[in-house]
mmCIF file of C-alpha atoms (C1' of nucleotides) in Angstrom:
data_model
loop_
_atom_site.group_PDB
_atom_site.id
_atom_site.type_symbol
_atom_site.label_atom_id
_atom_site.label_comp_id
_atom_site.label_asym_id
_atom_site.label_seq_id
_atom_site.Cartn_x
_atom_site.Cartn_y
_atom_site.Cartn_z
ATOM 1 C CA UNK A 1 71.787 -55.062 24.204
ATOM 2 C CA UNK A 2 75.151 -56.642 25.418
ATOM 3 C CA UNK A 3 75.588 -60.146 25.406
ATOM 4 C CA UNK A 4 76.940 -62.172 28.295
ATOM 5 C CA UNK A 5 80.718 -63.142 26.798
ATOM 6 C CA UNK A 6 80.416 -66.490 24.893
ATOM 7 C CA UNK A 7 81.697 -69.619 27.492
ATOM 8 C CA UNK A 8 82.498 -67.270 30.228
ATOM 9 C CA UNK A 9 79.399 -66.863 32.327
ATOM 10 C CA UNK A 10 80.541 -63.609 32.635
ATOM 11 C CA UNK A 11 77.482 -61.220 33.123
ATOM 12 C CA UNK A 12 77.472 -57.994 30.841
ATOM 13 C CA UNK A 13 78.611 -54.422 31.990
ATOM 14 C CA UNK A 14 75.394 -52.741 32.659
ATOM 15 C CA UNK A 15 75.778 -49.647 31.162
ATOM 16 C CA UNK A 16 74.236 -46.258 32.449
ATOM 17 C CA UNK A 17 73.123 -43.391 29.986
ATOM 18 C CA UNK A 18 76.219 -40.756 31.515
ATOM 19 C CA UNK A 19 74.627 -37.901 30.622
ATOM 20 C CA UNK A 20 71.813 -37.921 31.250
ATOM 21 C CA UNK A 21 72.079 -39.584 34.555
ATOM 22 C CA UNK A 22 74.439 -36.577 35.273
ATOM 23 C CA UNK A 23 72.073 -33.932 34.331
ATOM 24 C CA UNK A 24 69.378 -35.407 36.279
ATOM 25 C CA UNK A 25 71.478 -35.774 39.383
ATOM 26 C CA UNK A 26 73.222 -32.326 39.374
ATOM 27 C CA UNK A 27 69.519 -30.312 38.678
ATOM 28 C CA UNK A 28 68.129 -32.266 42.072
ATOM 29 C CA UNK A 29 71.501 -31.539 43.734
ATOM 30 C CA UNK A 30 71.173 -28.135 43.255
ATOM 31 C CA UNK A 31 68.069 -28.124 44.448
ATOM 32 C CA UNK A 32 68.591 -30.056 47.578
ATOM 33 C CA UNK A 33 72.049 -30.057 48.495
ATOM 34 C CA UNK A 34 72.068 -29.262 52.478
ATOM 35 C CA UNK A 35 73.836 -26.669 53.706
ATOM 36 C CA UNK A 36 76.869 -27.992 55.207
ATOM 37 C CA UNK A 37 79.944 -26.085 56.948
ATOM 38 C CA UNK A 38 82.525 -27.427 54.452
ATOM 39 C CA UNK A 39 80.803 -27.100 51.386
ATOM 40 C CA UNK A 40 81.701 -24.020 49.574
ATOM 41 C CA UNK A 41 84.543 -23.313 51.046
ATOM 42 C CA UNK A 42 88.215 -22.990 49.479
ATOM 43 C CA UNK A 43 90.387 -24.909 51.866
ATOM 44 C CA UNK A 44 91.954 -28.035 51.211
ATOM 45 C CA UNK A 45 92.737 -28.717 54.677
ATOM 46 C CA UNK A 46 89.702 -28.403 55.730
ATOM 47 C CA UNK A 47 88.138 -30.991 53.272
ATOM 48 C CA UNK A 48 90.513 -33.382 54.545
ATOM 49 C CA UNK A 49 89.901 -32.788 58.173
ATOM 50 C CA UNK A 50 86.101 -33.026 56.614
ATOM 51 C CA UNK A 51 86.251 -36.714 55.394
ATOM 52 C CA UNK A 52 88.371 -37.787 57.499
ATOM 53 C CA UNK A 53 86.102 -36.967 60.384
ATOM 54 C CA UNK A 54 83.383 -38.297 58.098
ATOM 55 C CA UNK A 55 84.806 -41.908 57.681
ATOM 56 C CA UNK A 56 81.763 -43.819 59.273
ATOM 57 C CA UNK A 57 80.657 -40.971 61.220
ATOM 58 C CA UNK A 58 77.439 -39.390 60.910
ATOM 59 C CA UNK A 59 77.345 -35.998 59.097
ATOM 60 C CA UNK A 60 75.048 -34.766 62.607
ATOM 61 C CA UNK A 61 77.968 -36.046 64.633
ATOM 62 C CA UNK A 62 80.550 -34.166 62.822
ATOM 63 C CA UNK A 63 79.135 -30.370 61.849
ATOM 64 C CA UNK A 64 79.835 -29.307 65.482
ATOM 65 C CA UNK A 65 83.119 -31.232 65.762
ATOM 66 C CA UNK A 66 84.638 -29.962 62.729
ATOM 67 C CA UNK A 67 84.000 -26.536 63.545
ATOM 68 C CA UNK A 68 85.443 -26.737 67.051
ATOM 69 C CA UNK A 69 88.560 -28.558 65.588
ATOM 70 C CA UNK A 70 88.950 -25.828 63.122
ATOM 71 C CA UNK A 71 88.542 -23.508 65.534
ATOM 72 C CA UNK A 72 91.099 -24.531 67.562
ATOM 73 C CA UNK A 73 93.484 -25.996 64.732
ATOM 74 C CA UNK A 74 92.294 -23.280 61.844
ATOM 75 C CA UNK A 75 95.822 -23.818 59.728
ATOM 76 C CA UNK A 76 97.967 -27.251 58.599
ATOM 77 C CA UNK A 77 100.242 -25.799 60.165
ATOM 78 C CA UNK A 78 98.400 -25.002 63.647
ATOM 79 C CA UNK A 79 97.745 -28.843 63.228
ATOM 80 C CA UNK A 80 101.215 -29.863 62.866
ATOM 81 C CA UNK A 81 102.736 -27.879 65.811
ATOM 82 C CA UNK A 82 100.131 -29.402 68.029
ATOM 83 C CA UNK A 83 100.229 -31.801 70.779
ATOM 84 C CA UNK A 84 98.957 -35.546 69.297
ATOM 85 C CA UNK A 85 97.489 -35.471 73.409
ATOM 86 C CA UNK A 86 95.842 -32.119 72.311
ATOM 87 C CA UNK A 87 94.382 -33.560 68.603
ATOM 88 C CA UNK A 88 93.346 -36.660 70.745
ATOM 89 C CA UNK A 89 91.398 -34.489 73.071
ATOM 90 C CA UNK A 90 89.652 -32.734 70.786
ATOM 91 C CA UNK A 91 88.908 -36.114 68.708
ATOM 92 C CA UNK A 92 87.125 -37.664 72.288
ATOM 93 C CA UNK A 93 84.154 -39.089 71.469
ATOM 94 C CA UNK A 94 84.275 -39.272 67.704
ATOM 95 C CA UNK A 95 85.661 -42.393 67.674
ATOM 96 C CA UNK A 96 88.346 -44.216 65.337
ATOM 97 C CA UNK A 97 90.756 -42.611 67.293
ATOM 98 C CA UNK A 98 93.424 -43.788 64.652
ATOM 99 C CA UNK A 99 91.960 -41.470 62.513
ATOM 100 C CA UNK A 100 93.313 -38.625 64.557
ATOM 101 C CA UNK A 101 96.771 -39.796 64.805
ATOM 102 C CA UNK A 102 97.303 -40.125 61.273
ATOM 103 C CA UNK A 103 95.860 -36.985 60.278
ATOM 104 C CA UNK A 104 98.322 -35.088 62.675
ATOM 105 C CA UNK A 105 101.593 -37.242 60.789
ATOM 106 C CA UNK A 106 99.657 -36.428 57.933
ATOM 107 C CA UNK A 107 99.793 -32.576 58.628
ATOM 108 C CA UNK A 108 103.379 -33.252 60.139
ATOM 109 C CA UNK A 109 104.362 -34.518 57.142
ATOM 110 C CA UNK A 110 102.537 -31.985 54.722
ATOM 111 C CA UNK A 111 104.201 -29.010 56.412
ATOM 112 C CA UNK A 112 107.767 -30.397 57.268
ATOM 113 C CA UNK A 113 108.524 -32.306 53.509
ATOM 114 C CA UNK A 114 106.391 -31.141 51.090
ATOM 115 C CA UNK A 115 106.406 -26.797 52.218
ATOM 116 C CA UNK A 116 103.178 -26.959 53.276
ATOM 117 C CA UNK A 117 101.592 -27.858 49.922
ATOM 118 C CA UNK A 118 98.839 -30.648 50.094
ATOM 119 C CA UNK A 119 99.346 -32.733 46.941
ATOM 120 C CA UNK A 120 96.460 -32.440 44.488
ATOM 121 C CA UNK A 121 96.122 -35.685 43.152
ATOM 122 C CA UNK A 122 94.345 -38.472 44.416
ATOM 123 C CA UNK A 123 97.526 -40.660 43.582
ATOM 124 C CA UNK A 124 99.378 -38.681 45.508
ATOM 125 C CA UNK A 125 97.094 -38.040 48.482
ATOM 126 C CA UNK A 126 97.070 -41.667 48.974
ATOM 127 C CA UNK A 127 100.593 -41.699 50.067
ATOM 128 C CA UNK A 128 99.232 -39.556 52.932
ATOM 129 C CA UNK A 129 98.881 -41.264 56.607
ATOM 130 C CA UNK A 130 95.029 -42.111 56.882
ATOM 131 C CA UNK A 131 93.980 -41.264 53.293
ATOM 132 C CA UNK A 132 92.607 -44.308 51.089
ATOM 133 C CA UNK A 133 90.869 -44.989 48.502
ATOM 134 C CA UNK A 134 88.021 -42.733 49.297
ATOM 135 C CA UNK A 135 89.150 -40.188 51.318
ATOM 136 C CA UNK A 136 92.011 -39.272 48.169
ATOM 137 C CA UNK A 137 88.919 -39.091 45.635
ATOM 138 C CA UNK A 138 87.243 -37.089 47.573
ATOM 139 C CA UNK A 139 89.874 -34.520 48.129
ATOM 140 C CA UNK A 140 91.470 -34.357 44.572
ATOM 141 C CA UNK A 141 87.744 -33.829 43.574
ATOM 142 C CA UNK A 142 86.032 -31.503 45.916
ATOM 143 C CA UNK A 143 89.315 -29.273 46.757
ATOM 144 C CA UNK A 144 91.667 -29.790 43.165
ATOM 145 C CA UNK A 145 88.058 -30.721 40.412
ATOM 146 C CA UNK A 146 90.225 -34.152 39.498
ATOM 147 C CA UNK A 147 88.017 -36.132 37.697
ATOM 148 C CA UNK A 148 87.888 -38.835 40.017
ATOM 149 C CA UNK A 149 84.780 -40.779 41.138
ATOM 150 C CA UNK A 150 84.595 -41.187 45.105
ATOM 151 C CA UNK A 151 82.911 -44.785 46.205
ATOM 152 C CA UNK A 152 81.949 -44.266 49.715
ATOM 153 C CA UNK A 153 78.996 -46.820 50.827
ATOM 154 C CA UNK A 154 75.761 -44.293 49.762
ATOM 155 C CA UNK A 155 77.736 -44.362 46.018
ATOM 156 C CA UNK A 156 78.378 -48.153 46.300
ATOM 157 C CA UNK A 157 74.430 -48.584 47.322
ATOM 158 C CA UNK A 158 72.983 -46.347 44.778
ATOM 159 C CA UNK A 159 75.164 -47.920 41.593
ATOM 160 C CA UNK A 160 73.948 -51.794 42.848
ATOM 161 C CA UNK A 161 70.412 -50.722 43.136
ATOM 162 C CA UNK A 162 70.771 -48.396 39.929
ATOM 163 C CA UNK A 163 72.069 -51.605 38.179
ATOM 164 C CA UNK A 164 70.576 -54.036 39.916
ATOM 165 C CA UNK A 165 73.750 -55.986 41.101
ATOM 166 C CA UNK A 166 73.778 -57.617 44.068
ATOM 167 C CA UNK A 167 76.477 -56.348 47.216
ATOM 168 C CA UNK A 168 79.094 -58.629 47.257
ATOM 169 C CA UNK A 169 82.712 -58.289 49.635
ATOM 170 C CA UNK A 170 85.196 -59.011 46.977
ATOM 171 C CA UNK A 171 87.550 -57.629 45.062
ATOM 172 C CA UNK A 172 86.096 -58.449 41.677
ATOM 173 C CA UNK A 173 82.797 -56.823 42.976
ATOM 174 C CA UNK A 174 84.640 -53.632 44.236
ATOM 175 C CA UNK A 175 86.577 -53.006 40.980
ATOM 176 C CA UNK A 176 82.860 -53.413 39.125
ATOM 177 C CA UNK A 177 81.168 -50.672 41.440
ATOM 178 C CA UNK A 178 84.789 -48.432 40.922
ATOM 179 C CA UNK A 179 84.755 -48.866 37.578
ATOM 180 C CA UNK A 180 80.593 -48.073 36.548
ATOM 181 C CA UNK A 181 80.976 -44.873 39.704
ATOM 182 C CA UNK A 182 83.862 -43.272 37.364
ATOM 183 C CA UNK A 183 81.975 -43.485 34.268
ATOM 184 C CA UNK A 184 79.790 -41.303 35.625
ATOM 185 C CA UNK A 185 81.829 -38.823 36.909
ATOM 186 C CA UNK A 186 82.008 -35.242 34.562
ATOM 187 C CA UNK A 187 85.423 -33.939 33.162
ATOM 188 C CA UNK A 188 87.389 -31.392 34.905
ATOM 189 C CA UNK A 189 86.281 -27.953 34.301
ATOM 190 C CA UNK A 190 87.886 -26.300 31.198
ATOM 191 C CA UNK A 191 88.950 -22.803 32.808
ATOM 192 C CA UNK A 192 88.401 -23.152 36.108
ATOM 193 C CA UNK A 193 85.346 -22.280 36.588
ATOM 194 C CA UNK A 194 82.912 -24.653 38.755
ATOM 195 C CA UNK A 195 83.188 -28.188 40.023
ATOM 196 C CA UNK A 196 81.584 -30.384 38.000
ATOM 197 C CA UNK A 197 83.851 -33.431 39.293
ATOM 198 C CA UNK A 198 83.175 -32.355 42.895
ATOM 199 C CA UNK A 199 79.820 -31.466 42.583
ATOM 200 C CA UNK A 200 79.062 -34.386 41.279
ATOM 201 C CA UNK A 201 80.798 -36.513 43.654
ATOM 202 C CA UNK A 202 79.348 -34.855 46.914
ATOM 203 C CA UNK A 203 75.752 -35.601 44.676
ATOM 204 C CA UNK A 204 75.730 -39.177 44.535
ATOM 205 C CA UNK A 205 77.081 -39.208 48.204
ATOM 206 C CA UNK A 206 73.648 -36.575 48.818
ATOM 207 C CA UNK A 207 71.904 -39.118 46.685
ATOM 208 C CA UNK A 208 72.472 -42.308 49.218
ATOM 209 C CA UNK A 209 72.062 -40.446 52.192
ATOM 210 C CA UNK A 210 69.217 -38.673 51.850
ATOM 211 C CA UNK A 211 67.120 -40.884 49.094
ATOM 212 C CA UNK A 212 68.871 -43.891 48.374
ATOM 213 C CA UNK A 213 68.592 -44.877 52.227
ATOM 214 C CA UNK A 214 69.345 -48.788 53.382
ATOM 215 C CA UNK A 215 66.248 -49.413 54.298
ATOM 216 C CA UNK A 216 62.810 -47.640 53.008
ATOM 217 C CA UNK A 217 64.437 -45.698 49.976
ATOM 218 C CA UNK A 218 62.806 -42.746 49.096
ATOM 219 C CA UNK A 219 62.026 -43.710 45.577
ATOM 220 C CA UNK A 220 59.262 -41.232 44.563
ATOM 221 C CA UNK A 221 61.789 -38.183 45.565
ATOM 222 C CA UNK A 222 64.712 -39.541 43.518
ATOM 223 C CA UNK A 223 65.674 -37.854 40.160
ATOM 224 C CA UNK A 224 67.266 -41.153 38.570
ATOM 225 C CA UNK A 225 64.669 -43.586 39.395
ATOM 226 C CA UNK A 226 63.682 -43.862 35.553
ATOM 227 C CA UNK A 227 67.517 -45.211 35.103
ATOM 228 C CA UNK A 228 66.693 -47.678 37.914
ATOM 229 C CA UNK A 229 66.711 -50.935 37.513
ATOM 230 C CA UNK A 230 65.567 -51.972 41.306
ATOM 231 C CA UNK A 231 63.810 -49.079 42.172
ATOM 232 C CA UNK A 232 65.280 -49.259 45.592
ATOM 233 C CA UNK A 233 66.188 -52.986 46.815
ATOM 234 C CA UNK A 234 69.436 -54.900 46.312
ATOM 235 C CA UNK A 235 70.525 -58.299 47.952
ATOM 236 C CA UNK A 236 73.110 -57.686 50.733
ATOM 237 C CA UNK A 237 75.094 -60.047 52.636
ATOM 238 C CA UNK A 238 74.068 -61.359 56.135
ATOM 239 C CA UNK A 239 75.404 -59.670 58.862
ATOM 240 C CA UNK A 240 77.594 -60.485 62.013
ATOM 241 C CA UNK A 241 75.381 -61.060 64.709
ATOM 242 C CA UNK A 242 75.662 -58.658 67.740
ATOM 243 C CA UNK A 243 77.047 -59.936 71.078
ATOM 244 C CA UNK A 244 75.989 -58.414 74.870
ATOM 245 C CA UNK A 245 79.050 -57.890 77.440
ATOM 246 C CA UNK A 246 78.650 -56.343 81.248
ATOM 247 C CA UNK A 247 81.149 -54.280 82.496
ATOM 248 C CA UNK A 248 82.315 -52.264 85.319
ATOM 249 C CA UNK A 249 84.210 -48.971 86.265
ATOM 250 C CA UNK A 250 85.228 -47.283 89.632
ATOM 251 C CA UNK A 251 83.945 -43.733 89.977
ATOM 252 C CA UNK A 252 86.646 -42.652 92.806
ATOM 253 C CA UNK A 253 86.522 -38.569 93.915
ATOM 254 C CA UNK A 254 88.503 -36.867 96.211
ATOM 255 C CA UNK A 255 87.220 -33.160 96.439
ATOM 256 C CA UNK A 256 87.499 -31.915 92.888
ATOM 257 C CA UNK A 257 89.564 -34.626 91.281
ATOM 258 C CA UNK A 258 88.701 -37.914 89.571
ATOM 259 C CA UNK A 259 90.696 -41.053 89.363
ATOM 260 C CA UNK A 260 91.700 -42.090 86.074
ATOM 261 C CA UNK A 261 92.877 -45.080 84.333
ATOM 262 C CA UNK A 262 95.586 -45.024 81.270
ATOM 263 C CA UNK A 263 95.292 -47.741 79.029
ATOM 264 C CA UNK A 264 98.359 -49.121 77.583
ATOM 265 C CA UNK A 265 100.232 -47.710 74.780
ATOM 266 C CA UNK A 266 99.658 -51.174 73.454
ATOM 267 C CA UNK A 267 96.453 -51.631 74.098
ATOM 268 C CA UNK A 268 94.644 -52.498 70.431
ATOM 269 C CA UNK A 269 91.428 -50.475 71.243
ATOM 270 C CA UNK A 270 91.898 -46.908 72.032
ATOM 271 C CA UNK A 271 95.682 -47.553 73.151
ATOM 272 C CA UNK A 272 96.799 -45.020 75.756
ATOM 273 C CA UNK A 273 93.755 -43.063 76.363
ATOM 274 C CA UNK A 274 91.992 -42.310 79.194
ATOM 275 C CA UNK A 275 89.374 -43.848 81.031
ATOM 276 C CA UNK A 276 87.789 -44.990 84.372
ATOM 277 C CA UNK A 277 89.365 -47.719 86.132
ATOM 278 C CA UNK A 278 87.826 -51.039 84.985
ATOM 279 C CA UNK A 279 86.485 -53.178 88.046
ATOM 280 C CA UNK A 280 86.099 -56.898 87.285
ATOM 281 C CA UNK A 281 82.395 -58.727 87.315
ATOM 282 C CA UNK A 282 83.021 -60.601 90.381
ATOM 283 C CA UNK A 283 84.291 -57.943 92.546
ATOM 284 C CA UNK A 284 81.459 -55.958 91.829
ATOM 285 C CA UNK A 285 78.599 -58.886 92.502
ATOM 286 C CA UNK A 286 77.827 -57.805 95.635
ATOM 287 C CA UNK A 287 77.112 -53.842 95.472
ATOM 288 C CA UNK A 288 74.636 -51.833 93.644
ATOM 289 C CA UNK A 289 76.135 -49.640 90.962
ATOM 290 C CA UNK A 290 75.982 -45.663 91.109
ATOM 291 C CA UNK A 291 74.774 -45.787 87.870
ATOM 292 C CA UNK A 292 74.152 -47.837 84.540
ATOM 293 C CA UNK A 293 74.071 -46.989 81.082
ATOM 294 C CA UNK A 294 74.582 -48.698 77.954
ATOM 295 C CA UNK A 295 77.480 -48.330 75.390
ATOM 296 C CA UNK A 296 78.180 -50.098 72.227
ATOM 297 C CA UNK A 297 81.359 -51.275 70.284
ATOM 298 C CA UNK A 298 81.400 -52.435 66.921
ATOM 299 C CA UNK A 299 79.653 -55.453 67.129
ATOM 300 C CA UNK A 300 79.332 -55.292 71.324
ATOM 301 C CA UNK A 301 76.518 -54.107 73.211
ATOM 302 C CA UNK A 302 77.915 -53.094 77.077
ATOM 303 C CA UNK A 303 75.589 -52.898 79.624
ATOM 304 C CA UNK A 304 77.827 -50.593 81.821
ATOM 305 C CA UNK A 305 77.716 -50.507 85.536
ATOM 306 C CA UNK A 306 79.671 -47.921 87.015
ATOM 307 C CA UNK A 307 80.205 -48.462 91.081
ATOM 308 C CA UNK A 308 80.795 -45.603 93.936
ATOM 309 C CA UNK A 309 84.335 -45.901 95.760
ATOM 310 C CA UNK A 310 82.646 -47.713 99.229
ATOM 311 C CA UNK A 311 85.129 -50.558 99.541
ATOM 312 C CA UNK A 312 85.906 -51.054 96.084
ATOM 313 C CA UNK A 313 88.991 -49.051 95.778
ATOM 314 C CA UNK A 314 91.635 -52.030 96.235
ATOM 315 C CA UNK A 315 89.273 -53.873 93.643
ATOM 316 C CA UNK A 316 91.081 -51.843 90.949
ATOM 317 C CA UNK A 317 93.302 -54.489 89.580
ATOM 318 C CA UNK A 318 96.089 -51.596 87.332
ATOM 319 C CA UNK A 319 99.247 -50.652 88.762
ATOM 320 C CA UNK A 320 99.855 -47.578 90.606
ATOM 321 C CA UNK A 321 101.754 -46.486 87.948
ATOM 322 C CA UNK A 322 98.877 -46.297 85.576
ATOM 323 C CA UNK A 323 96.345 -44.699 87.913
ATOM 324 C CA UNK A 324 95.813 -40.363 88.031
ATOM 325 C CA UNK A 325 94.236 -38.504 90.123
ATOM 326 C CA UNK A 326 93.011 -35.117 87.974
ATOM 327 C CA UNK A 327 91.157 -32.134 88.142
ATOM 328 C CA UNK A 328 88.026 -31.910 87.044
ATOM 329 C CA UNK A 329 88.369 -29.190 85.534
ATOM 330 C CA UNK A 330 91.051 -30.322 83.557
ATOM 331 C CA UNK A 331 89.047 -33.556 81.831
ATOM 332 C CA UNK A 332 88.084 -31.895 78.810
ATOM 333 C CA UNK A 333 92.173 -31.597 77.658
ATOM 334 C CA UNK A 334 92.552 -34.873 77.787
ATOM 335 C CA UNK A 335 91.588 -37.977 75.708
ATOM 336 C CA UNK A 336 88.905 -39.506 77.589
ATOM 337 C CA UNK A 337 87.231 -42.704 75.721
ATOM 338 C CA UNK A 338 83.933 -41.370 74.796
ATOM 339 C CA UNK A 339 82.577 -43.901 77.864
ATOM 340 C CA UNK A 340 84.431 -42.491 80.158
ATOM 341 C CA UNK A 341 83.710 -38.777 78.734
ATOM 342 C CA UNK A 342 79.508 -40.364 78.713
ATOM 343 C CA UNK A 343 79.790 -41.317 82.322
ATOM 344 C CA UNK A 344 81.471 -38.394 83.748
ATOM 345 C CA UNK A 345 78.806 -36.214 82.167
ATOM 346 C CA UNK A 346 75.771 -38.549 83.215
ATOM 347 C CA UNK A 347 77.522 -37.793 86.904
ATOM 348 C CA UNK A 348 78.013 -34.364 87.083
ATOM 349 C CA UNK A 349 81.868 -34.310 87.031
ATOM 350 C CA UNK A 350 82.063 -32.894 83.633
ATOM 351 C CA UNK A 351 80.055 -29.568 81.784
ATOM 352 C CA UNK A 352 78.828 -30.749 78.112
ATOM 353 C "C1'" DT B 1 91.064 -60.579 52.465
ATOM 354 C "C1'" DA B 2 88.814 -60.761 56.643
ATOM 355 C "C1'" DG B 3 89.174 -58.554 61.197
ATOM 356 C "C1'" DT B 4 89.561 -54.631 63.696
ATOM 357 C "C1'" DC B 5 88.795 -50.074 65.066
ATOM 358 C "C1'" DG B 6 84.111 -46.198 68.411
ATOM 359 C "C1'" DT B 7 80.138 -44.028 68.834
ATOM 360 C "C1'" DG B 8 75.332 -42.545 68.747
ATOM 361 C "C1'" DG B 9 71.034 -42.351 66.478
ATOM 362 C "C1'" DA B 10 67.114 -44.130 63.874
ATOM 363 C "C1'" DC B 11 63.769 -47.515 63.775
ATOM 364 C "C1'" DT C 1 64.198 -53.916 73.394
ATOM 365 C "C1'" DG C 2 67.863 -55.155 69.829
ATOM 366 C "C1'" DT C 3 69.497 -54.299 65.216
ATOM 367 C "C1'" DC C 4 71.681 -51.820 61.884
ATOM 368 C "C1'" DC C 5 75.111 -49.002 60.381
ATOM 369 C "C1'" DA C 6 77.539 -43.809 58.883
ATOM 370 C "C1'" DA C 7 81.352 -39.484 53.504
ATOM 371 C "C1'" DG C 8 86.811 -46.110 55.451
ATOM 372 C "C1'" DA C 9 91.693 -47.295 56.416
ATOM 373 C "C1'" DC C 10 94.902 -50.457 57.768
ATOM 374 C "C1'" DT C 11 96.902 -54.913 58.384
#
DNA sequence: TAGTCGTGGAC
DNA sequence: TGTCCAAGACT
């Protein structure tokens, strides 16, 4: 049993048996890995397009997503000839919209200074627009087998309940969870053969999100629980509270077009994509809206009115400039906010 | 390092 | 209903 260091205060390293924690967390994997469109396959651009549309997205969200993006961008190089307007498109509705432009530099810069080679190390895949911490780990390990650990949030909540730490936003905290997460990680494979690193990897991610939930773990399911020391709980921090906001849009038609909005290029949230024009509170009090529905933001809940033409039109406060009249059928190239893509469904103006 | 960036689904 | 938050990155 460690000691805590003399004078320090310094809790001990809570050490985890490796191996056998391994063995007992590849068997179940095998066992109950889900079958996902980019496991198993031999494509390193398609892992990356995989986590990146992955970062805080729901894996539900993303198996139809990814395979229309692949569809549609199948190569690196399809991806790096493209349109961004085109990859933004195709991103509508996924959110993180960031995430999209960097992955298209990304495969711009893959393809125009490096031959079209992704680099196979999670050092170096850092240096790539849009790849961190997480996102390098996981592609040096599930595409390359580096022995690298991944901490996502299901590995960072499975190692604090495993060793009964609390969940703490720090540095000193981070570097703890990093450093237990790669002692568990298997060596690269001698000759090639299997994935222990990646296997392994994609198993404690498997782990959190299908056992190790947030709230009402699965504990009598879950092939580690004799290494546990909380059996499922772990102190988190208190969260931001969540705020309510009304807005409003114009829903303008003339025959089969729509009237847009662009936001500006310097707009912090969702800068120069499309949307309907915004209609402020007070012009709006005294009509009914067409519709409502509800659409949240980060930490904003919208309660979303969205108001015929009637008199409303000179309401619209943007310039001229700013302001498109398009096709309907044409809404699905461009990058709609996924509000604006909700509403125009909910309406009728858009198939899907 | 603490905010910011989207969205939809589960409960 | 509101709350929570998902395979994070960037600044």
């Amino acid at each position: 049993m460690k000691q805590a260091v003399a004078g320090t205060g310094i809790a001990p390293e809570i050490e985890v048996p490796a191996i056998e924690f391994r063995r007992l967390l590849l068997g179940w994997y095998r066992e109950h890995a889900r079958v996902l469109p980019w496991r198993g396959i031999d494509d390193p651009y398609a892992t990356w397009l995989s986590e990146v549309m992955l970062q805080q997205t729901r894996v539900a969200t993303v198996i139809e997503r990814y395979r229309e993006f692949l569809t549609r961008f199948p190569t690196l190089q399809a991806l790096a000839a493209a349109e961004e307007n085109d990859v933004l498109a195709l991103w509508s509705g996924l959110g993180y919209y960031r995430r999209a432009r960097m992955l298209h530099r990304g495969a711009q810069f893959v393809v125009g200074e490096l031959h079209g080679e992704m680099p196979r190390s999670a050092a170096e895949l850092k240096a790539l627009p849009g790849v961190g911490d997480y996102t390098a780990a996981a592609i040096a390990s599930i595409a390359f087998g580096e022995s690298v650990a991944v901490v996502d949030g299901n590995v960072e909540r499975v190692l604090l309940r495993l060793m009964g730490l609390p969940e703490e936003r720090t540095g000193a905290g981070r570097a703890r969870i990093t450093k237990a997460a790669q002692s568990l990680v298997p060596a690269a494979a001698k000759r090639g053969v299997g994935n222990p690193p990646g296997d392994h990897n994609q198993a404690m991610m498997e782990l959190g999100a299908t056992i190790c939930t947030p709230k009402s773990p699965l504990c009598l399911q879950c092939p580690v629980v004799g290494l546990c020391r909380t059996r499922g709980e772990h102190v988190t921090p208190v969260r931001q509270k969540q705020r309510s906001r009304s807005v409003a849009y114009l829903l303008a038609r003339r025959g089969e077009r729509v009237l847009l909005e662009r936001r500006s290029a310097e707009a912090s949230l969702m800068p120069g994509m499309l949307e309907l024009p915004p209609l402020s509170m007070d012009a709006v009090a005294a009509y009914e809206p067409l519709l409502r529905v509800k659409h949240s933001i980060t930490n904003t809940n919208y309660d979303v009115q969205v108001f015929a033409e009637g008199k409303l039109r000179d309401a619209v406060p943007a310039a001229a400039s700013d302001l498109i009249w398009t096709p309907a059928a044409k809404l699905r190239d461009l990058p709609l906010t996924g509000l604006a893509r909700k509403v125009l469904q909910r309406v009728g103006v858009m198939s899907r």
